[in-house]
Coordinates of C-alpha atoms in Angstrom, one line a residue:
M28 CA -6.3 -55.6 -37.0
K29 CA -3.3 -58.0 -37.5
P30 CA -0.5 -56.2 -38.4
S31 CA 1.1 -57.4 -41.9
R32 CA 4.4 -59.7 -42.8
L33 CA 6.2 -57.0 -44.1
T34 CA 5.0 -54.8 -40.8
L35 CA 6.2 -57.5 -38.4
C36 CA 9.8 -57.7 -40.8
G37 CA 10.0 -54.1 -40.8
N38 CA 9.7 -53.8 -36.4
W39 CA 12.0 -56.8 -36.1
I40 CA 14.4 -54.7 -38.3
L41 CA 14.5 -51.3 -36.8
E42 CA 14.0 -52.7 -33.1
R43 CA 17.8 -54.1 -34.2
F44 CA 18.9 -51.1 -36.0
P45 CA 18.5 -47.5 -35.0
L46 CA 17.0 -46.8 -38.6
T47 CA 14.0 -44.0 -37.7
N48 CA 16.1 -42.3 -35.2
L49 CA 19.0 -42.1 -37.5
W50 CA 17.0 -40.2 -39.8
N51 CA 15.1 -38.0 -37.2
E52 CA 18.2 -37.4 -35.9
H53 CA 20.0 -36.0 -39.2
M54 CA 17.3 -35.3 -41.2
A55 CA 13.3 -34.8 -40.6
H56 CA 14.7 -33.5 -36.3
Y57 CA 17.6 -31.6 -37.9
Y58 CA 16.8 -28.1 -37.9
A59 CA 18.6 -26.4 -40.7
P60 CA 18.6 -21.8 -40.7
K61 CA 15.6 -21.2 -42.6
N62 CA 17.7 -18.5 -44.6
F63 CA 20.1 -20.9 -46.5
N64 CA 20.6 -19.2 -50.4
F65 CA 22.0 -20.2 -53.7
W66 CA 25.8 -20.8 -52.5
Y67 CA 24.6 -23.5 -50.2
F68 CA 23.6 -26.5 -52.7
F69 CA 26.9 -27.0 -53.5
G70 CA 27.5 -29.1 -50.3
S71 CA 24.9 -32.2 -51.3
L72 CA 25.7 -31.4 -55.1
A73 CA 29.3 -32.5 -53.9
L74 CA 27.2 -35.8 -52.4
L75 CA 25.6 -36.3 -55.8
V76 CA 29.1 -36.3 -57.5
L77 CA 31.1 -38.8 -55.1
V78 CA 28.0 -41.5 -55.8
N79 CA 28.6 -40.2 -59.6
Q80 CA 32.2 -40.9 -59.8
F81 CA 31.6 -44.2 -57.7
L82 CA 29.0 -45.8 -60.1
T83 CA 30.5 -45.0 -62.7
G84 CA 33.8 -45.9 -61.5
I85 CA 32.6 -49.6 -61.2
L86 CA 31.8 -49.7 -64.2
L87 CA 34.5 -48.3 -65.9
T88 CA 36.6 -50.7 -63.9
M89 CA 34.6 -54.0 -65.6
N90 CA 36.2 -53.8 -68.9
Y91 CA 39.7 -51.4 -67.9
K92 CA 42.6 -53.4 -68.1
P93 CA 46.1 -51.5 -65.6
D94 CA 48.3 -52.6 -67.5
A95 CA 50.9 -50.2 -69.4
K96 CA 50.2 -52.5 -72.6
L97 CA 46.8 -52.4 -72.8
A98 CA 45.3 -49.6 -70.5
F99 CA 45.3 -47.2 -73.2
D100 CA 43.7 -49.9 -75.8
S101 CA 41.6 -51.0 -72.7
V102 CA 40.1 -47.4 -72.5
E103 CA 39.8 -47.6 -76.3
Y104 CA 37.5 -50.2 -76.1
I105 CA 35.9 -48.6 -73.6
M106 CA 34.6 -46.1 -75.3
R107 CA 34.1 -48.0 -79.0
D108 CA 33.1 -51.3 -78.0
V109 CA 31.5 -51.6 -74.5
N110 CA 27.8 -50.7 -74.9
W111 CA 27.2 -47.3 -72.8
G112 CA 31.4 -47.0 -72.4
W113 CA 31.7 -43.8 -73.8
L114 CA 28.7 -42.7 -71.3
V115 CA 30.3 -44.0 -68.7
R116 CA 33.8 -42.5 -69.3
Y117 CA 32.0 -39.2 -70.0
M118 CA 30.3 -38.7 -67.0
H119 CA 33.3 -40.3 -64.9
S120 CA 35.9 -38.1 -66.6
T121 CA 33.3 -34.9 -66.6
G122 CA 32.4 -35.7 -63.1
A123 CA 36.1 -35.1 -62.4
S124 CA 35.8 -31.4 -63.4
A125 CA 32.7 -31.2 -61.7
F126 CA 33.5 -32.8 -58.6
F127 CA 36.4 -29.7 -58.0
I128 CA 33.9 -27.1 -59.3
V129 CA 31.2 -27.6 -56.8
V130 CA 34.0 -28.2 -54.1
Y131 CA 36.1 -24.9 -54.7
L132 CA 31.8 -23.2 -54.1
H133 CA 31.6 -25.0 -51.7
M134 CA 34.8 -23.6 -49.9
F135 CA 33.9 -20.3 -51.4
R136 CA 31.0 -20.3 -49.4
G137 CA 33.6 -21.0 -46.3
L138 CA 34.9 -17.5 -46.9
L139 CA 31.9 -16.0 -47.7
Y140 CA 29.9 -16.8 -44.5
G141 CA 33.0 -18.0 -41.9
S142 CA 31.3 -21.7 -41.7
F143 CA 35.8 -22.4 -40.3
K144 CA 35.4 -20.6 -37.1
H145 CA 34.6 -21.0 -34.1
P146 CA 32.8 -23.8 -33.3
R147 CA 32.7 -25.5 -36.6
E148 CA 36.6 -25.7 -37.0
L149 CA 36.9 -29.5 -36.6
I150 CA 33.9 -28.9 -40.4
W151 CA 36.8 -27.3 -41.7
I152 CA 39.7 -29.5 -41.1
F153 CA 37.1 -32.4 -42.1
G154 CA 37.0 -30.8 -45.3
M155 CA 40.0 -29.8 -46.2
L156 CA 41.2 -33.6 -45.2
L157 CA 38.6 -34.5 -48.3
F158 CA 39.9 -32.3 -50.5
V159 CA 43.4 -33.2 -50.3
A160 CA 41.9 -37.0 -50.7
L161 CA 39.9 -35.6 -53.7
M162 CA 43.2 -34.2 -54.9
A163 CA 45.1 -37.6 -54.1
E164 CA 42.4 -39.6 -56.0
A165 CA 42.0 -37.4 -59.4
F166 CA 46.2 -37.4 -59.2
M167 CA 45.9 -41.3 -59.3
G168 CA 43.3 -41.6 -61.6
Y169 CA 44.6 -39.2 -64.0
L170 CA 47.3 -41.9 -65.1
L171 CA 44.5 -44.8 -65.3
P172 CA 44.1 -43.6 -69.3
W173 CA 47.9 -43.2 -70.1
G174 CA 47.9 -41.2 -72.2
Q175 CA 50.8 -38.5 -73.3
M176 CA 49.5 -35.7 -70.5
S177 CA 49.0 -38.5 -68.6
Y178 CA 52.3 -40.3 -68.2
W179 CA 54.5 -37.2 -67.9
G180 CA 52.4 -34.8 -66.3
A181 CA 52.4 -37.9 -63.3
Q182 CA 56.8 -38.2 -64.4
V183 CA 56.8 -34.2 -63.5
I184 CA 54.9 -34.7 -60.6
I185 CA 56.1 -37.6 -59.0
S186 CA 59.6 -36.0 -59.2
L187 CA 58.8 -33.7 -57.1
F188 CA 59.1 -35.8 -54.2
S189 CA 62.7 -35.9 -55.4
A190 CA 63.2 -32.4 -53.8
I191 CA 62.5 -33.7 -50.3
P192 CA 66.0 -33.8 -48.7
V193 CA 66.8 -37.1 -46.8
V194 CA 63.8 -39.0 -47.8
G195 CA 63.3 -37.3 -51.7
D196 CA 65.0 -39.9 -53.7
E197 CA 63.2 -42.9 -51.6
L198 CA 60.1 -41.5 -51.1
S199 CA 59.7 -40.6 -55.7
L200 CA 60.8 -44.0 -56.0
W201 CA 58.0 -45.9 -53.4
V202 CA 54.9 -43.8 -55.0
R203 CA 56.3 -45.3 -58.7
G204 CA 57.3 -48.6 -57.9
D205 CA 60.2 -48.2 -59.9
Y206 CA 62.8 -45.8 -61.7
V207 CA 60.5 -44.8 -63.8
V208 CA 57.1 -44.1 -64.6
S209 CA 56.0 -48.0 -65.4
D210 CA 53.8 -50.7 -65.4
A211 CA 54.4 -51.0 -61.3
T212 CA 53.1 -47.5 -61.1
L213 CA 49.8 -47.8 -63.0
N214 CA 49.3 -50.6 -61.4
R215 CA 50.2 -49.3 -57.9
F216 CA 47.8 -46.0 -58.8
F217 CA 45.0 -48.2 -59.4
A218 CA 44.7 -49.9 -56.7
F219 CA 45.4 -46.4 -54.4
H220 CA 42.6 -45.1 -56.9
V221 CA 40.3 -47.8 -57.2
I222 CA 40.1 -48.9 -53.0
A223 CA 42.6 -47.0 -50.8
V224 CA 42.0 -43.6 -51.1
P225 CA 37.9 -43.9 -52.0
L226 CA 37.8 -45.7 -48.4
V227 CA 39.3 -42.6 -47.1
L228 CA 36.6 -39.9 -48.6
V229 CA 33.7 -42.1 -47.5
L230 CA 35.3 -41.9 -44.2
L231 CA 36.1 -38.6 -43.4
V232 CA 32.5 -37.8 -45.3
F233 CA 30.8 -39.6 -42.5
L234 CA 33.1 -37.2 -40.4
H235 CA 31.9 -34.2 -41.9
I236 CA 28.8 -34.5 -41.8
V237 CA 28.6 -36.0 -38.0
A238 CA 30.3 -33.0 -37.0
L239 CA 28.1 -30.5 -38.7
H240 CA 24.9 -32.1 -37.1
E241 CA 26.7 -32.0 -33.8
V242 CA 26.9 -28.3 -34.2
G243 CA 24.7 -27.4 -36.7
S244 CA 25.1 -25.6 -40.1
N245 CA 26.4 -22.1 -40.5
N246 CA 23.9 -19.5 -42.4
P247 CA 24.5 -16.3 -44.4
D248 CA 24.0 -14.2 -41.1
G249 CA 26.9 -16.1 -39.7
L250 CA 24.8 -16.1 -36.3
D251 CA 24.2 -18.7 -33.9
L252 CA 20.6 -20.1 -33.6
K253 CA 19.2 -20.8 -29.9
K254 CA 18.2 -23.8 -30.3
I255 CA 17.9 -27.5 -29.1
K256 CA 19.0 -31.1 -30.2
Q257 CA 15.9 -32.8 -30.7
T258 CA 15.9 -36.7 -30.6
G259 CA 11.8 -38.0 -31.4
R260 CA 8.4 -36.1 -32.5
R261 CA 7.3 -34.0 -29.6
K262 CA 2.9 -34.3 -29.3
S263 CA 1.4 -31.1 -29.8
D264 CA -1.9 -29.6 -31.5
E265 CA -1.8 -28.3 -34.2
E266 CA -0.7 -24.8 -33.6
E267 CA 2.1 -26.3 -31.5
E268 CA 3.1 -27.9 -35.2
E269 CA 3.0 -24.5 -36.9
K270 CA 5.1 -23.1 -34.5
I271 CA 7.8 -25.6 -34.1
L272 CA 7.9 -25.9 -37.8
R273 CA 8.5 -22.2 -38.4
G274 CA 10.5 -22.6 -35.3
N275 CA 9.4 -19.4 -33.0
N276 CA 8.4 -21.7 -30.3
P277 CA 10.1 -19.9 -27.2
D278 CA 9.8 -23.1 -25.4
L279 CA 11.5 -24.8 -27.6
K280 CA 14.4 -22.1 -28.3
I281 CA 14.5 -23.3 -32.1
M282 CA 14.6 -20.1 -33.1
D283 CA 14.8 -18.7 -37.5
S284 CA 15.0 -22.7 -38.5
I285 CA 13.2 -25.5 -40.2
P286 CA 13.7 -29.0 -40.4
F287 CA 16.1 -30.2 -43.1
H288 CA 14.1 -32.5 -44.4
P289 CA 11.5 -31.9 -46.0
Y290 CA 12.5 -28.1 -47.1
Y291 CA 15.7 -28.3 -47.5
T292 CA 15.6 -31.7 -49.5
V293 CA 13.2 -30.4 -52.1
K294 CA 14.7 -27.6 -52.6
D295 CA 18.4 -29.5 -52.5
L296 CA 16.0 -31.6 -55.6
V297 CA 15.9 -28.0 -57.6
G298 CA 19.5 -27.9 -57.3
V299 CA 20.2 -31.1 -58.7
A300 CA 17.7 -30.4 -62.0
V301 CA 19.4 -27.6 -62.8
F302 CA 23.0 -28.9 -62.0
L303 CA 22.0 -32.4 -63.8
L304 CA 20.9 -29.8 -66.7
F305 CA 24.7 -28.6 -67.3
F306 CA 26.2 -31.3 -66.8
A307 CA 24.2 -33.1 -68.4
T308 CA 25.0 -30.4 -71.4
V309 CA 28.6 -31.0 -71.1
I310 CA 28.3 -35.2 -71.4
F311 CA 27.0 -34.8 -74.3
F312 CA 28.2 -31.6 -76.6
M313 CA 31.4 -30.5 -75.0
P314 CA 32.9 -33.4 -73.4
E315 CA 36.8 -32.5 -73.2
M316 CA 36.0 -28.8 -72.3
G317 CA 38.5 -27.6 -75.3
G318 CA 41.2 -30.2 -73.6
Y319 CA 40.7 -28.8 -70.1
F320 CA 39.0 -31.6 -68.6
L321 CA 40.4 -34.0 -71.4
E322 CA 43.6 -33.2 -72.9
H323 CA 44.1 -33.6 -76.3
A324 CA 47.3 -34.9 -75.6
N325 CA 45.6 -38.1 -73.9
F326 CA 44.4 -39.0 -76.5
I327 CA 47.7 -40.4 -78.0
P328 CA 49.1 -43.5 -76.2
A329 CA 51.7 -42.8 -73.7
D330 CA 55.2 -43.2 -75.2
P331 CA 58.2 -42.2 -72.7
M332 CA 60.7 -41.7 -75.3
K333 CA 59.0 -38.5 -77.0
T334 CA 58.2 -35.5 -74.2
P335 CA 54.9 -33.2 -75.3
E336 CA 56.2 -30.3 -76.5
H337 CA 54.2 -28.2 -73.2
I338 CA 53.2 -30.8 -70.2
A339 CA 50.6 -29.2 -67.5
P340 CA 48.2 -30.7 -65.2
V341 CA 44.8 -30.8 -65.3
W342 CA 42.8 -27.6 -64.7
Y343 CA 42.3 -28.4 -60.9
F344 CA 45.6 -28.4 -60.2
T345 CA 46.6 -25.6 -62.1
P346 CA 46.5 -23.2 -59.4
F347 CA 49.3 -24.8 -57.0
Y348 CA 50.9 -25.9 -60.3
A349 CA 51.3 -22.1 -61.4
I350 CA 52.8 -21.2 -57.6
L351 CA 55.5 -24.1 -58.0
R352 CA 56.8 -22.8 -61.3
A353 CA 56.5 -19.5 -59.8
I354 CA 59.3 -20.0 -57.6
P355 CA 62.8 -20.5 -58.9
D356 CA 63.9 -22.7 -56.6
K357 CA 62.5 -27.0 -56.6
F358 CA 62.4 -27.5 -53.3
A359 CA 61.2 -24.0 -52.2
G360 CA 58.4 -24.2 -55.2
V361 CA 57.8 -27.6 -53.6
I362 CA 57.2 -26.2 -49.9
G363 CA 55.1 -23.1 -51.8
M364 CA 52.9 -25.5 -53.5
G365 CA 52.6 -27.6 -50.6
G366 CA 52.2 -24.8 -48.2
A367 CA 49.2 -23.2 -50.6
I368 CA 47.0 -26.3 -49.0
V369 CA 48.8 -26.6 -45.9
V370 CA 47.2 -22.6 -45.0
L371 CA 44.1 -23.4 -45.7
F372 CA 43.6 -25.6 -42.7
L373 CA 45.2 -22.5 -40.5
L374 CA 41.9 -20.5 -41.6
P375 CA 40.2 -21.2 -38.4
W376 CA 43.1 -19.6 -36.6
L377 CA 43.9 -16.4 -38.5
D378 CA 41.0 -15.2 -38.8
R379 CA 40.9 -13.0 -35.8
S380 CA 37.4 -11.5 -36.5
K381 CA 34.1 -11.3 -34.5
V382 CA 31.6 -11.6 -36.7
R383 CA 31.8 -14.6 -39.0
S384 CA 29.4 -13.4 -42.5
I385 CA 31.6 -11.5 -45.2
R386 CA 27.3 -9.5 -44.4
Y387 CA 28.6 -7.8 -41.5
R388 CA 32.3 -7.3 -41.7
G389 CA 34.4 -5.2 -42.8
G390 CA 35.6 -3.4 -46.3
I391 CA 39.0 -4.4 -45.8
Y392 CA 38.4 -8.5 -46.0
K393 CA 36.0 -7.9 -48.6
K394 CA 38.7 -6.3 -51.0
A395 CA 41.0 -8.9 -49.7
L396 CA 38.8 -12.1 -50.3
L397 CA 38.0 -10.5 -53.4
L398 CA 41.8 -10.3 -54.6
F399 CA 42.4 -13.9 -53.7
V400 CA 39.9 -14.9 -56.1
I401 CA 41.6 -12.9 -58.9
S402 CA 44.6 -14.4 -57.7
F403 CA 43.3 -18.0 -57.2
L404 CA 41.6 -17.8 -60.5
A405 CA 44.6 -15.7 -62.7
L406 CA 46.9 -18.2 -61.3
G407 CA 44.3 -21.4 -62.4
Y408 CA 44.6 -20.0 -65.8
L409 CA 48.5 -19.6 -65.9
G410 CA 49.6 -22.9 -64.6
T411 CA 48.1 -23.8 -68.1
Q412 CA 50.5 -21.7 -70.1
P413 CA 53.8 -22.4 -71.0
A414 CA 55.9 -20.9 -68.6
T415 CA 57.4 -17.8 -70.3
P416 CA 59.2 -15.0 -68.7
T417 CA 56.2 -12.3 -68.5
A418 CA 53.2 -15.7 -67.1
T419 CA 56.3 -16.1 -64.6
T420 CA 56.0 -13.1 -63.4
F421 CA 52.9 -12.8 -62.9
A422 CA 52.4 -15.7 -60.9
R423 CA 54.8 -14.5 -58.8
I424 CA 53.3 -11.6 -57.5
F425 CA 49.6 -13.5 -57.4
T426 CA 50.9 -16.0 -55.6
V427 CA 52.2 -13.2 -52.9
I428 CA 48.7 -12.2 -53.1
Y429 CA 47.6 -15.5 -52.5
F430 CA 49.8 -16.1 -49.4
G431 CA 49.0 -12.8 -48.2
F432 CA 45.2 -13.0 -47.5
F433 CA 46.2 -16.0 -45.0
L434 CA 49.3 -14.5 -43.4
L435 CA 48.5 -10.9 -43.4
M436 CA 44.2 -12.0 -42.0
P437 CA 45.5 -11.7 -38.2
L438 CA 46.2 -8.3 -39.0
Y439 CA 43.5 -7.0 -41.2
T440 CA 41.0 -9.1 -40.0
R441 CA 41.3 -8.0 -36.5
W442 CA 41.6 -4.0 -37.1
E443 CA 39.0 -4.1 -39.7
K444 CA 35.4 -2.6 -38.1
S445 CA 32.6 -4.6 -38.2
K446 CA 29.1 -4.1 -38.7
P447 CA 26.3 -4.7 -36.0
L448 CA 24.6 -8.3 -36.0
P449 CA 20.9 -8.5 -36.4
K450 CA 19.2 -10.3 -33.4
H451 CA 17.3 -12.9 -36.3
L452 CA 18.3 -13.9 -39.4
T453 CA 17.1 -11.5 -42.2
Y454 CA 14.8 -12.3 -45.6
Q455 CA 16.4 -12.5 -48.7
P456 CA 14.4 -11.9 -51.3
S457 CA 13.5 -15.6 -53.6
L458 CA 14.1 -15.9 -57.1
E459 CA 10.4 -15.5 -57.7
E460 CA 10.2 -11.7 -55.9
R461 CA 13.2 -10.5 -57.7
L462 CA 12.3 -11.8 -61.2
P463 CA 10.3 -8.6 -62.2
A464 CA 13.1 -6.4 -61.4
L465 CA 15.4 -8.6 -63.7
I466 CA 12.5 -8.5 -66.1
D467 CA 12.9 -4.9 -65.6
T468 CA 16.7 -5.0 -65.9
F469 CA 16.3 -6.8 -69.8
H470 CA 14.2 -4.2 -71.0
E471 CA 16.6 -1.4 -70.1
V472 CA 19.3 -3.4 -71.0
T473 CA 17.7 -4.0 -75.1
V474 CA 15.5 -1.9 -77.0
L475 CA 12.4 -3.2 -79.7
T476 CA 13.6 -2.1 -83.4
P477 CA 11.0 -2.3 -86.2
V478 CA 12.6 -4.8 -88.6
Q479 CA 11.8 -5.4 -92.4
L480 CA 12.1 -9.2 -93.8
Q481 CA 12.7 -9.9 -97.5
D482 CA 9.0 -10.7 -97.9
G483 CA 8.5 -7.2 -96.7
T484 CA 6.7 -8.0 -93.5
V485 CA 8.0 -5.3 -90.8
V486 CA 8.4 -6.9 -87.2
N487 CA 9.9 -5.7 -83.7
K488 CA 13.6 -7.6 -82.8
R489 CA 15.2 -6.5 -79.5
R490 CA 18.9 -5.2 -79.9
P491 CA 21.3 -4.4 -77.5
N492 CA 20.5 -1.0 -75.9
A493 CA 24.1 1.1 -75.3
R494 CA 22.9 4.0 -72.7
G495 CA 20.5 1.1 -70.6
I496 CA 23.5 -1.6 -70.5
L497 CA 25.8 1.9 -69.5
N498 CA 23.2 2.6 -66.6
V499 CA 22.6 -0.7 -65.3
I500 CA 26.6 -1.0 -65.2
T501 CA 27.1 2.2 -63.7
R502 CA 24.3 1.1 -60.7
L503 CA 26.1 -2.2 -60.8
A504 CA 29.1 -0.8 -60.1
I505 CA 27.8 1.6 -57.1
K506 CA 26.2 -1.0 -55.6
L507 CA 30.2 -3.8 -55.9
K508 CA 31.4 -0.2 -54.3
K509 CA 29.0 0.1 -51.2
S510 CA 29.2 -3.1 -50.3
L511 CA 33.0 -3.3 -50.1
D512 CA 33.0 -0.3 -48.1

């Protein structure tokens, strides 16, 4: 049978562009550990949100005016007069916060399972560079609405550059493009936000994924899988094919692995569906999120003559802003804020543990990680509050805990006694298999109580069961204590 013109056209392209090889190498024949869990959704979700930010950003740019006299009004025009402009703007503003949520959870996954350790140091470095670029992108986009908090937040943050010895004043002047935050600053930030930083983000995402596929994905057990890199599909009978898909073919040395496509692409679609459900709920019902996603002061045009009562950045910057305020000296505060980010780059060389995953680490690291999470969340909250003496004291305490987690890591990771590693990946029950236990727990913490309605009908309604709740909390506390030992 003579091939169709479409087939001939496709073959002509494939002879000149390795599309099939790219698909096989990075999707169909890229073997990933078969025990990925909930924490492995957030990498693909970060990519999804990045695409959302690009698309909605392009649409917003079509009607936005990067002019100090027109910027605020152009945003209001988008919200009120452009067809579906309100939806595009809320998708973009909510997407910014969603981006940091999934990125922070993605980074926490790395801390849980040691994804920064050998041989994945470069993946972690590219990821941290992505984080820094994302912060720069968010900060520059934060000024564009030209509201009160945007203007004064940029004024405060840019002025921090002046604390750097020798070059500080010239650097802050270059960033602003003027002696104060003005139209020149807005145009400069718009150019960086729309063109320069997105190009850097795309490059770093590419490098991050290429580095990941070169050394392979980590897994919740932190084990090195015995597998070879496949460049094409091997001829095999049905039995051999089944072995390959299960990852149990000793000849190919692909142990405990499955192809990324279709297994994890389908699984990620489930995560995407759940994420979009929450994302849409925020967009349609609570886009401001109580002033955390969109500050109330940003609905007021920027006024250089009127300073807001309390200046604070968006929530995803507040942990580092709290560290800045906790240190009395301005220059030392800038060093502390920068050091809180720089120390993350050093993580692969600070951790001296022989195992990767938290499942097999000693109790010291588990307790240290718990304290780190508490300190990070507490600093995030304190960064949104006025700098009272009490808040400053707590911020200093949590700053010490934050840096202590990293700076003491070479000691406590070397001292702790780790658990023996399994020879193969361990099996974790799926949500479907956990469902009966969850239902039993629900019945335990609630009790059916007969209730008489106004018409005299008696119906059974579930009420909280104090004894059952206490029993469940006790079991969880015991389980948590054992996990920390």
